DNA sequence: CCGTAAAGCTAATAGCGTTAGCCAGCGTCG
DNA sequence: CGACGCTGGCTAACGCTATTAGCTTTACGG
């Protein structure tokens, strides 16, 4: 039997795309193994169980999201930057619901080096949006948390189908970003 | 063997408090049965499987949250109402993390009469907060979605331990509510 | 006081994650 | 060029989950 040529990276990537297709909770070791043309226990040669796999998907997602944010923010400032960041987050969550869902279940047990690094980069990018706004230094942490809550909440609700009318969602999102812009500017 | 005197309501309530104690994903049929002094299969006489149980926990949570919101908003308007609503949601999510988590995984398949009714009442209460603000009628849906996203996102992030410093969380929350007040007022 | 519907039980099935231990392919180094 | 060893695959097995089928016994209504 020829080797399948697996690799930790390949396994995690396959799990991530599988999660995007069928939903994170449905990413079972069996179907992942099937997808990779291998028997279930073989996965344990590359990944340390299901929890480890989920954590690695989250790291992958945060890394990708951080890159997307960095790209989106190139040369932008103020409302332009806010808008770009908001769109980047939302489209990532829509395009990769499984990966995005993996970032939610982190549970601050065992900080995990890579994971905090990846999320720090996301936070740095998001924090860069604030430089164009008149927020006092001691308030930046609050403003950052507001943006996180707002965008994350919208993404979670949209992914869960929590909004009744799917129509107007784009309009709502644009309105919300504008409102956030006003909140950050006028005080 | 004497009857345990179970009941659909009792089972769901026990599952909800169990979820608050050990986390929703750890609410297994076995431990729930143990908690109720009964064998696992007996639960199926009162509840239609795990998915049904989760849905009923969500209905319970939304009903309780709706009541808390209604109470909190009695006789309040404007920023006062906004503040009360925000606090009500946050403290419910903190006090009942398992119940609150159940409301997240709804997935808009099979709308389910009771569930839409319960969430409609929550939305109505939240919508009542907006009457004190100068938002155009066609913008109310956007403003409502903003508040939902903001509060829900904060609750999810707080529950997941997503914020680094637990200290200052109260300050951040107050700051965010004030910012939302400004966003809704000044345009 | 008896019969019946419901609420408990035991037994059994299928699927999950995970571990142990075996075997074969492949690279490395004598 | 050949043997050795690492590593990635395998099968077999265990314990846990949810769920269904079918039996028994409780409690209540006529």
Coordinates of N, CA and C in Angstrom, one line a residue, chain B residues 80-184:
Chain B
X80 N -30.8 55.5 29.7 CA -31.2 54.7 30.8 C -31.7 53.3 30.4
X81 N -32.6 53.3 29.4 CA -33.1 52.0 28.9 C -32.0 51.2 28.2
X82 N -31.2 51.9 27.4 CA -30.1 51.2 26.7 C -29.2 50.5 27.7
X83 N -28.9 51.3 28.8 CA -28.0 50.7 29.8 C -28.6 49.5 30.5
X84 N -29.9 49.7 30.9 CA -30.5 48.6 31.6 C -30.6 47.3 30.7
X85 N -30.9 47.5 29.4 CA -31.0 46.4 28.5 C -29.6 45.7 28.4
X86 N -28.6 46.5 28.2 CA -27.3 46.0 28.0 C -26.9 45.2 29.3
X87 N -27.1 45.7 30.4 CA -26.8 45.0 31.7 C -27.6 43.7 31.8
X88 N -28.8 43.8 31.5 CA -29.7 42.6 31.6 C -29.1 41.5 30.8
X89 N -28.8 41.8 29.5 CA -28.3 40.7 28.6 C -27.0 40.2 29.1
X90 N -26.1 41.1 29.5 CA -24.8 40.6 29.9 C -24.9 39.8 31.2
X91 N -25.7 40.3 32.2 CA -25.7 39.5 33.4 C -26.4 38.2 33.2
X92 N -27.3 38.1 32.3 CA -28.0 36.8 32.0 C -26.9 35.8 31.4
X93 N -26.2 36.3 30.5 CA -25.2 35.5 29.8 C -24.1 35.0 30.8
X94 N -23.8 35.9 31.7 CA -22.7 35.5 32.7 C -23.3 34.5 33.7
X95 N -24.5 34.8 34.2 CA -25.1 33.9 35.2 C -25.5 32.6 34.6
X96 N -25.9 32.5 33.4 CA -26.4 31.3 32.8 C -25.7 31.0 31.4
X97 N -24.4 30.7 31.5 CA -23.6 30.5 30.3 C -24.1 29.3 29.4
X98 N -24.5 28.3 30.1 CA -25.0 27.1 29.4 C -26.3 27.4 28.6
X99 N -27.3 28.0 29.3 CA -28.5 28.4 28.7 C -28.2 29.3 27.5
X100 N -27.4 30.3 27.8 CA -27.1 31.3 26.7 C -26.5 30.7 25.5
X101 N -25.6 29.7 25.8 CA -24.9 29.1 24.6 C -25.9 28.3 23.8
X102 N -27.0 27.8 24.5 CA -28.0 27.1 23.7 C -28.7 28.0 22.7
X103 N -28.8 29.2 23.0 CA -29.5 30.1 22.0 C -28.6 30.4 20.8
X104 N -27.4 30.1 20.8 CA -26.5 30.4 19.7 C -26.6 29.4 18.6
X105 N -26.8 28.1 18.9 CA -26.7 27.1 17.9 C -28.1 26.8 17.3
X106 N -28.8 27.8 16.9 CA -30.2 27.5 16.5 C -30.3 27.0 15.1
X107 N -29.4 27.6 14.2 CA -29.5 27.1 12.8 C -30.9 27.1 12.2
X108 N -31.2 28.1 11.4 CA -32.5 28.4 10.9 C -33.2 27.2 10.1
X109 N -33.0 26.0 10.5 CA -33.8 24.9 9.9 C -35.0 24.7 10.9
X110 N -36.1 24.4 10.3 CA -37.3 24.2 11.1 C -37.5 25.3 12.1
X111 N -38.2 26.4 11.7 CA -38.3 27.6 12.6 C -38.8 27.3 14.0
X112 N -39.7 26.4 14.2 CA -40.1 26.0 15.5 C -40.9 27.2 16.2
X113 N -42.2 27.0 16.2 CA -43.1 28.0 16.8 C -42.7 28.7 18.0
X114 N -42.5 27.9 19.1 CA -42.1 28.5 20.4 C -40.9 29.3 20.4
X115 N -39.9 28.7 19.6 CA -38.6 29.4 19.6 C -38.7 30.8 18.9
X116 N -39.4 30.9 17.8 CA -39.5 32.2 17.1 C -40.3 33.1 18.0
X117 N -41.3 32.6 18.7 CA -42.1 33.4 19.6 C -41.2 34.0 20.7
X118 N -40.4 33.1 21.3 CA -39.6 33.6 22.5 C -38.5 34.6 22.0
X119 N -37.9 34.3 20.8 CA -36.9 35.3 20.4 C -37.6 36.6 19.9
X120 N -38.8 36.5 19.4 CA -39.5 37.7 19.0 C -39.8 38.6 20.2
X121 N -40.1 38.0 21.3 CA -40.3 38.8 22.5 C -39.0 39.5 23.0
X122 N -37.9 38.8 22.9 CA -36.6 39.4 23.2 C -36.4 40.6 22.3
X123 N -36.6 40.4 21.0 CA -36.3 41.4 20.0 C -37.3 42.6 20.2
X124 N -38.5 42.3 20.6 CA -39.4 43.4 20.9 C -38.9 44.3 22.0
X125 N -38.5 43.6 23.1 CA -38.0 44.4 24.2 C -36.8 45.2 23.8
X126 N -35.9 44.6 23.1 CA -34.7 45.4 22.6 C -35.1 46.5 21.7
X127 N -36.1 46.2 20.9 CA -36.6 47.3 20.0 C -37.2 48.4 20.7
X128 N -37.8 48.1 21.9 CA -38.4 49.2 22.7 C -37.4 50.2 23.2
X129 N -36.1 49.8 23.3 CA -35.1 50.7 23.7 C -34.9 51.8 22.7
X130 N -35.2 51.5 21.4 CA -34.9 52.5 20.4 C -35.9 53.6 20.3
X131 N -37.1 53.5 21.0 CA -38.1 54.5 20.8 C -37.6 55.9 21.4
X132 N -36.7 55.8 22.3 CA -36.2 57.1 22.9 C -35.1 57.7 22.0
X133 N -34.8 57.1 20.9 CA -33.7 57.6 20.0 C -34.3 58.1 18.7
X134 N -33.6 59.1 18.1 CA -34.0 59.6 16.8 C -33.5 58.8 15.7
X135 N -34.1 57.6 15.5 CA -33.8 56.8 14.4 C -35.0 56.7 13.5
X136 N -34.7 57.0 12.2 CA -35.8 56.9 11.2 C -36.4 55.5 11.2
X137 N -37.7 55.4 10.9 CA -38.4 54.1 11.0 C -37.7 53.1 10.1
X138 N -37.2 53.5 8.9 CA -36.6 52.5 8.0 C -35.2 52.1 8.5
X139 N -34.7 52.8 9.5 CA -33.4 52.5 10.0 C -33.5 51.7 11.3
X140 N -34.7 51.5 11.8 CA -34.8 50.8 13.1 C -34.3 49.4 13.0
X141 N -34.5 48.7 11.9 CA -34.0 47.3 11.8 C -32.5 47.3 11.8
X142 N -31.9 48.3 11.2 CA -30.4 48.3 11.2 C -29.9 48.6 12.6
X143 N -30.6 49.5 13.3 CA -30.1 49.9 14.7 C -30.3 48.7 15.6
X144 N -31.4 48.0 15.4 CA -31.7 46.8 16.2 C -30.6 45.7 16.0
X145 N -30.3 45.5 14.7 CA -29.2 44.6 14.4 C -27.9 45.0 15.0
X146 N -27.7 46.3 15.0 CA -26.4 46.7 15.6 C -26.4 46.4 17.1
X147 N -27.5 46.7 17.8 CA -27.5 46.4 19.3 C -27.3 44.9 19.5
X148 N -28.0 44.1 18.7 CA -27.9 42.6 18.9 C -26.5 42.2 18.7
X149 N -25.9 42.6 17.6 CA -24.5 42.2 17.2 C -23.6 42.6 18.4
X150 N -23.7 43.9 18.8 CA -22.8 44.4 19.8 C -22.9 43.6 21.1
X151 N -24.1 43.5 21.7 CA -24.3 42.8 22.9 C -24.0 41.3 22.9
X152 N -24.5 40.7 21.8 CA -24.3 39.3 21.6 C -22.8 39.0 21.5
X153 N -22.1 39.8 20.6 CA -20.7 39.6 20.4 C -19.9 39.8 21.7
X154 N -20.3 40.8 22.5 CA -19.6 40.9 23.8 C -19.8 39.7 24.7
X155 N -21.1 39.3 24.8 CA -21.4 38.1 25.6 C -20.6 36.9 25.2
X156 N -20.6 36.6 23.9 CA -19.8 35.5 23.4 C -18.4 35.6 23.7
X157 N -17.8 36.7 23.4 CA -16.4 36.9 23.7 C -16.0 36.8 25.2
X158 N -16.9 37.4 26.0 CA -16.7 37.3 27.4 C -16.8 35.8 27.9
X159 N -17.8 35.1 27.4 CA -18.0 33.7 27.8 C -16.8 32.8 27.4
X160 N -16.3 33.1 26.2 CA -15.1 32.3 25.7 C -13.8 32.7 26.3
X161 N -13.8 33.8 27.2 CA -12.6 34.2 27.7 C -11.7 34.9 26.7
X162 N -12.4 35.5 25.7 CA -11.7 36.1 24.6 C -11.0 37.4 24.9
X163 N -11.4 38.1 26.0 CA -10.7 39.3 26.3 C -9.6 39.0 27.3
X164 N -8.4 39.6 27.0 CA -7.2 39.3 27.8 C -7.4 39.6 29.3
X165 N -7.5 40.9 29.5 CA -7.7 41.4 30.9 C -9.1 41.3 31.4
X166 N -9.3 40.5 32.4 CA -10.7 40.4 32.9 C -11.0 41.7 33.7
X167 N -10.0 42.3 34.2 CA -10.2 43.6 34.9 C -10.5 44.6 33.8
X168 N -11.1 45.6 34.1 CA -11.5 46.6 33.2 C -12.7 46.2 32.3
X169 N -13.1 45.0 32.4 CA -14.2 44.5 31.5 C -15.4 45.4 31.8
X170 N -15.7 45.6 33.1 CA -16.9 46.5 33.4 C -16.7 47.8 32.8
X171 N -15.5 48.4 32.9 CA -15.3 49.7 32.3 C -15.5 49.7 30.8
X172 N -14.9 48.7 30.2 CA -15.1 48.5 28.7 C -16.6 48.5 28.4
X173 N -17.3 47.7 29.2 CA -18.7 47.5 28.8 C -19.5 48.9 29.0
X174 N -19.2 49.6 30.0 CA -19.8 50.9 30.2 C -19.5 51.8 29.1
X175 N -18.2 51.8 28.7 CA -17.7 52.7 27.6 C -18.5 52.3 26.3
X176 N -18.6 51.0 26.1 CA -19.2 50.6 24.8 C -20.7 51.0 24.8
X177 N -21.4 50.9 25.9 CA -22.8 51.3 26.0 C -22.9 52.8 25.7
X178 N -22.0 53.5 26.3 CA -22.0 55.0 26.0 C -21.8 55.3 24.5
X179 N -20.9 54.5 24.0 CA -20.6 54.7 22.5 C -21.8 54.4 21.7
X180 N -22.5 53.3 22.1 CA -23.7 53.0 21.3 C -24.7 54.0 21.5
X181 N -24.8 54.6 22.7 CA -25.8 55.7 22.9 C -25.5 56.9 22.0
X182 N -24.2 57.2 21.9 CA -23.8 58.3 21.0 C -24.1 58.0 19.5
X183 N -23.8 56.7 19.1 CA -24.1 56.3 17.8 C -25.5 56.4 17.4
X184 N -26.4 56.1 18.4 CA -27.8 56.1 18.1 C -28.4 57.5 18.1

